[in-house]
PDB file of C-alpha atoms in Angstrom:
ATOM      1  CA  UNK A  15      51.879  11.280 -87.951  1.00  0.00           C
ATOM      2  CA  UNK A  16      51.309  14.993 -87.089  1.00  0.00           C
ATOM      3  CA  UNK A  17      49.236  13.121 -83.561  1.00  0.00           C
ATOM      4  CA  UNK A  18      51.656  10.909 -83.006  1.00  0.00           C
ATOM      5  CA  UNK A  19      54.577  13.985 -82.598  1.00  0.00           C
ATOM      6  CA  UNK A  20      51.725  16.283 -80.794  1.00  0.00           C
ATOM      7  CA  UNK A  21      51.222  13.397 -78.233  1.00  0.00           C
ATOM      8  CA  UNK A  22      55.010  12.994 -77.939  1.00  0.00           C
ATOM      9  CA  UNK A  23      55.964  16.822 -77.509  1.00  0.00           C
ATOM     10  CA  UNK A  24      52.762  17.234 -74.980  1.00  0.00           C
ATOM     11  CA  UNK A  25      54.533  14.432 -73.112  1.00  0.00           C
ATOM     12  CA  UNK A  26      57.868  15.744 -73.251  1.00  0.00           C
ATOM     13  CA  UNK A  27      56.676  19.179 -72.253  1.00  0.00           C
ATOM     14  CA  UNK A  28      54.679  17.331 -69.033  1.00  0.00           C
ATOM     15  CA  UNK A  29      57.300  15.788 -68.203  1.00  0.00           C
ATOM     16  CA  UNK A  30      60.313  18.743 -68.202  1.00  0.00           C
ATOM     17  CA  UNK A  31      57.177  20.676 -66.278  1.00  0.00           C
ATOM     18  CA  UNK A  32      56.941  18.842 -63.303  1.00  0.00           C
ATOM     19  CA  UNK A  33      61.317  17.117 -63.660  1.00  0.00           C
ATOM     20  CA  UNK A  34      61.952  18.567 -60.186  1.00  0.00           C
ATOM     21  CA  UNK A  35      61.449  16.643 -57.236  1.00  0.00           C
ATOM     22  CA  UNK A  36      59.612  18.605 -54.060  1.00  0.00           C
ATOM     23  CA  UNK A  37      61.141  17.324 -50.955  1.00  0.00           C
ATOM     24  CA  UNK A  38      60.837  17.695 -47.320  1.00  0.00           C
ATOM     25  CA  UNK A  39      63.790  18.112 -44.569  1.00  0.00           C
ATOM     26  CA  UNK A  40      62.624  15.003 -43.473  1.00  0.00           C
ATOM     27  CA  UNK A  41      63.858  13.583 -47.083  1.00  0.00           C
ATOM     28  CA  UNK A  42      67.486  15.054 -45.797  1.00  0.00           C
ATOM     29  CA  UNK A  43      67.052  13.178 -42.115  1.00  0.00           C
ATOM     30  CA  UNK A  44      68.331   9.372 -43.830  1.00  0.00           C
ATOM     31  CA  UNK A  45      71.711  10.582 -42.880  1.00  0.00           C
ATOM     32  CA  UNK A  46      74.594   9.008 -40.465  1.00  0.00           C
ATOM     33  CA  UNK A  47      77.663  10.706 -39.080  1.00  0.00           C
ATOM     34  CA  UNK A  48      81.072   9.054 -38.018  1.00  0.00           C
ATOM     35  CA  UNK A  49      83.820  11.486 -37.150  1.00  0.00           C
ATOM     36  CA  UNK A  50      86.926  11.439 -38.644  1.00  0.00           C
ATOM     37  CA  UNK A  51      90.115  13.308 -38.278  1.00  0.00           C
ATOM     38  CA  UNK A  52      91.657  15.227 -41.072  1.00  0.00           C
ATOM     39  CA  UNK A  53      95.434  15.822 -40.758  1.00  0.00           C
ATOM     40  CA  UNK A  54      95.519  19.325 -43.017  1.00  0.00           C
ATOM     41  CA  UNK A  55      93.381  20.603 -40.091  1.00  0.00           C
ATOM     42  CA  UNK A  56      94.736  19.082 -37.530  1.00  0.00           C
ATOM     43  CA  UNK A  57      91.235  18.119 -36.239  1.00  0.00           C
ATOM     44  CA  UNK A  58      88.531  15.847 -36.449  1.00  0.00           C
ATOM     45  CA  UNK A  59      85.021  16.496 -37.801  1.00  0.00           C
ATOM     46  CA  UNK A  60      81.834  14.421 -38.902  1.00  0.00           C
ATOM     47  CA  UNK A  61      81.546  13.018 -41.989  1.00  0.00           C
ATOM     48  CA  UNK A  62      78.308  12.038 -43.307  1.00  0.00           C
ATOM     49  CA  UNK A  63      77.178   8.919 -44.496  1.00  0.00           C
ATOM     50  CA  UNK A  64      74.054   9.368 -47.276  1.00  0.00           C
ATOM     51  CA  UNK A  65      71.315   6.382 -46.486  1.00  0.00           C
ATOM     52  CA  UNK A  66      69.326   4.994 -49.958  1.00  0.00           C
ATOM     53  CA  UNK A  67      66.774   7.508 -49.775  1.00  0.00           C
ATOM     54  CA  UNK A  68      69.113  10.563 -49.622  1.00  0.00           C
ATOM     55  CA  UNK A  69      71.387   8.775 -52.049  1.00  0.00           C
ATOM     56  CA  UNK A  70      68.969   8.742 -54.799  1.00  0.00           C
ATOM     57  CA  UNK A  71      68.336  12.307 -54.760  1.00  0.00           C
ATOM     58  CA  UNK A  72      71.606  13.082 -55.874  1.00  0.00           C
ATOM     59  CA  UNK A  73      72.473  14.642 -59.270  1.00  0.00           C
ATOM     60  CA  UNK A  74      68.423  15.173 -59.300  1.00  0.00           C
ATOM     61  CA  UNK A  75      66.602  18.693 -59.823  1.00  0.00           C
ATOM     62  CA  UNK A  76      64.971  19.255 -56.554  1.00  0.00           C
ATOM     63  CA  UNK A  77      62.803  22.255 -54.536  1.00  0.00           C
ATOM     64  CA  UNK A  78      63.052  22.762 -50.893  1.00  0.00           C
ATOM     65  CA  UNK A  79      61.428  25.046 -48.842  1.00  0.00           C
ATOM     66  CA  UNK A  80      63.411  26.805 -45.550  1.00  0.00           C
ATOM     67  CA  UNK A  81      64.970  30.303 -44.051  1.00  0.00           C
ATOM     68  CA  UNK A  82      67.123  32.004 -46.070  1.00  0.00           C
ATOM     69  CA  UNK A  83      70.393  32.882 -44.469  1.00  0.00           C
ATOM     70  CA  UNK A  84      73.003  35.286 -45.812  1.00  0.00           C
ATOM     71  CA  UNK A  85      75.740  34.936 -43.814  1.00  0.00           C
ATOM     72  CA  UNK A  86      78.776  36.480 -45.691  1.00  0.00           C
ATOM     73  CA  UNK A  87      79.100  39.956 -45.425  1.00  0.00           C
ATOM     74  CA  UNK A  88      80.034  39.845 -49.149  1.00  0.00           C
ATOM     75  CA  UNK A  89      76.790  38.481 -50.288  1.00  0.00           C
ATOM     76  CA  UNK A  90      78.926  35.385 -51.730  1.00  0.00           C
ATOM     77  CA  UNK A  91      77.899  32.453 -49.138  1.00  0.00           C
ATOM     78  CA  UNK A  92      74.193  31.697 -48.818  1.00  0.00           C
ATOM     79  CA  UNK A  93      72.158  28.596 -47.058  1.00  0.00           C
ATOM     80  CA  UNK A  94      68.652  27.506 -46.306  1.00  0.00           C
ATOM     81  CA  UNK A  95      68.128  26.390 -43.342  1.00  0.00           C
ATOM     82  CA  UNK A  96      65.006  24.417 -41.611  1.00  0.00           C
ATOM     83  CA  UNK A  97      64.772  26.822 -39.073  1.00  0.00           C
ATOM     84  CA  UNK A  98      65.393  30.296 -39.016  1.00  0.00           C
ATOM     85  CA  UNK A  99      68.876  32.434 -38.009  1.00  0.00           C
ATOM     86  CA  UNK A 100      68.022  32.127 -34.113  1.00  0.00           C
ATOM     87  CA  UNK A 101      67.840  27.938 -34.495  1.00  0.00           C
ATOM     88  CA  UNK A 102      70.316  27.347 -37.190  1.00  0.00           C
ATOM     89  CA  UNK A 103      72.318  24.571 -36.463  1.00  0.00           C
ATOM     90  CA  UNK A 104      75.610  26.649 -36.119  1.00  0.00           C
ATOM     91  CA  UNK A 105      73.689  27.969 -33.183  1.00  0.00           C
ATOM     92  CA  UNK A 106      73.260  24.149 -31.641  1.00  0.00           C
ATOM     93  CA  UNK A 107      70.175  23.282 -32.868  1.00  0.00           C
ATOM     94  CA  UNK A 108      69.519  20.490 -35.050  1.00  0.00           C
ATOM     95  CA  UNK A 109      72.380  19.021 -37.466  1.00  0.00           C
ATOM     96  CA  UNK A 110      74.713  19.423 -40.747  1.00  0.00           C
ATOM     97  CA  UNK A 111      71.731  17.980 -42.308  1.00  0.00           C
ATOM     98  CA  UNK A 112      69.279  20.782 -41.567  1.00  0.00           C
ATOM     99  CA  UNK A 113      71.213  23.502 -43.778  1.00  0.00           C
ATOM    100  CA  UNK A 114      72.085  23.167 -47.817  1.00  0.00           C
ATOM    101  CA  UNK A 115      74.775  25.210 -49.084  1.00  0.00           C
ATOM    102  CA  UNK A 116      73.309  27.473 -52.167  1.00  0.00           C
ATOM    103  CA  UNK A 117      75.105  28.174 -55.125  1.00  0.00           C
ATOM    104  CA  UNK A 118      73.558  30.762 -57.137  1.00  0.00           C
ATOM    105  CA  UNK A 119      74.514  32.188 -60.658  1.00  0.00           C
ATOM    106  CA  UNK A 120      73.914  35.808 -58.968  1.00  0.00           C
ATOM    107  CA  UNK A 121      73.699  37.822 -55.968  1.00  0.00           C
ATOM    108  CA  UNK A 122      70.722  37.465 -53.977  1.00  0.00           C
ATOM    109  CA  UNK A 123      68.080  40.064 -52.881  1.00  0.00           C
ATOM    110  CA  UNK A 124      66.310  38.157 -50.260  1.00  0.00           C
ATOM    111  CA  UNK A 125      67.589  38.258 -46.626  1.00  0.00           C
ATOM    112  CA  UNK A 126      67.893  36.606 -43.889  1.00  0.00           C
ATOM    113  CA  UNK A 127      64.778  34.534 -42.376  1.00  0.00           C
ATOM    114  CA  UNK A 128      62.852  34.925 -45.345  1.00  0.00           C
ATOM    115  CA  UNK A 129      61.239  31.689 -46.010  1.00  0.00           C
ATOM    116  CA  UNK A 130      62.293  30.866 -49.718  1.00  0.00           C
ATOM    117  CA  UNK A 131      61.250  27.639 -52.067  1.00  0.00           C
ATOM    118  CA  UNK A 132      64.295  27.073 -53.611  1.00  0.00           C
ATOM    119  CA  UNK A 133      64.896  24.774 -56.774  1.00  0.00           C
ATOM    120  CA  UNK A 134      68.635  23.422 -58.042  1.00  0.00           C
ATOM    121  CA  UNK A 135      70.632  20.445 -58.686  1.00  0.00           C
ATOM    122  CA  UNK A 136      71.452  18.677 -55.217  1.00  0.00           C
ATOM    123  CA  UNK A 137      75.189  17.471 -54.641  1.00  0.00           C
ATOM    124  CA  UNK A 138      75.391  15.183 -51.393  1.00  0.00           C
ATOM    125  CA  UNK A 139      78.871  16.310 -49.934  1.00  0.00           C
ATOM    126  CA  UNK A 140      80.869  13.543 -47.679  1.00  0.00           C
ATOM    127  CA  UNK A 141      84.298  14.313 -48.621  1.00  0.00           C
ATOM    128  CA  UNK A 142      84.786  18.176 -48.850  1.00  0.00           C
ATOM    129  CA  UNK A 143      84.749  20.099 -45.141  1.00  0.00           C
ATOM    130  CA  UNK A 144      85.092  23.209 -46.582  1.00  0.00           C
ATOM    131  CA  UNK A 145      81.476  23.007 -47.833  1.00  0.00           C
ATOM    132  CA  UNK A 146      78.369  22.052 -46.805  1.00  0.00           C
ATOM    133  CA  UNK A 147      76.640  18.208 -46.485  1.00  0.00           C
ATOM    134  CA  UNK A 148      74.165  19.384 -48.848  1.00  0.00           C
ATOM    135  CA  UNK A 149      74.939  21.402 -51.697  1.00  0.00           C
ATOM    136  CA  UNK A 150      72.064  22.840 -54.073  1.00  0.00           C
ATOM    137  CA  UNK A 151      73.773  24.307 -57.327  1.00  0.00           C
ATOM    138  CA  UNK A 152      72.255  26.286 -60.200  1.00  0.00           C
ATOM    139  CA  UNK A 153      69.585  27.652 -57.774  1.00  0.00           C
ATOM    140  CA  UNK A 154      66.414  29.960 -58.611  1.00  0.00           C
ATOM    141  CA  UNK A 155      64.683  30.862 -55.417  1.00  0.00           C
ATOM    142  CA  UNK A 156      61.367  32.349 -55.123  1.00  0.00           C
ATOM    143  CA  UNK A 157      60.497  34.230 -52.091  1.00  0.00           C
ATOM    144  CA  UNK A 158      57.359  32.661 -50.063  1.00  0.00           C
ATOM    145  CA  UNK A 159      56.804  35.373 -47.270  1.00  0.00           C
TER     146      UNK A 159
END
C-alpha cells in the first residue's frame, strides 16, 4: 500500500512540475482577423478569430518568452511582446497577435526590452477591445537577460 501511494504522489508531483505548457509566438500565429464596427466607438476594429491550435491553449497554464514592455506611466499596464519597444506592433510591425496583455498580482521591477519568460493562465480575447487578443493572467515572470 505505502508503494502504491509513493508511486501515485511521485506522479502527481511530476505531473504539477512540468503542468505548464512552453510555447512559441509561432503557437499565437493560428489566428484570423475580420473587422468589425463597434457602435459605442463609433469605429471599426479587428476582431480575431482563434484557429484549433490557439483554441486549445486557452484556460491552460502556459510560459512564453518575449520583451517586456511597461507602457503605463503608472506601472499598471504591462505586455510582452515578440519584438522589442522599437518593433512592437503599435509601432507597425507585426500584429495584435505578437503582444499578450499581462496581468500580474504586483508591480513589476523589470523594464522595458528586457527579455522575460513569463508563465500564467492564457485568456484568448475576441470580444473585449479594451484589452488585448491575448491575455496572460496570474503571471510570475523571470527575467532572462
Amino acid at each position: 500500500m505505502k508503494t502504491k501511494m509513493l508511486i501515485i504522489a511521485t506522479l502527481l508531483a511530476f505531473n504539477i512540475g512540468f503542468s505548464q505548457k512552453k510555447i512559441t509566438w509561432t503557437d499565437l500565429s493560428h489566428i484570423k482577423f475580420t473587422e468589425k464596427f463597434f457602435p459605442a466607438y463609433d469605429t471599426s476594429f479587428f476582431v480575431p478569430t482563434f484557429l484549433p491550435p490557439v483554441k486549445a491553449l486557452d484556460g491552460k497554464q502556459i510560459t512564453i518568452t518575449g520583451y517586456f514592455l511597461n507602457i503605463d506611466p503608472k506601472g499598471e499596464l504591462y505586455i510582452l511582446s515578440k519584438g522589442p519597444m522599437s518593433a512592437c506592433f503599435f509601432c507597425g510591425i507585426g500584429g495584435p497577435e505578437t503582444a499578450i496583455e499581462l496581468q500580474f498580482t504586483s508591480k513589476q521591477l523589470f523594464k522595458t526590452d528586457n527579455i522575460v519568460s513569463v508563465t500564467g493562465i492564457l485568456k484568448l480575447n475576441a470580444t473585449d477591445v479594451d484589452h488585448f487578443t491575448y491575455i496572460l493572467t496570474e503571471c510570475k515572470g523571470q527575467r532572462i537577460n
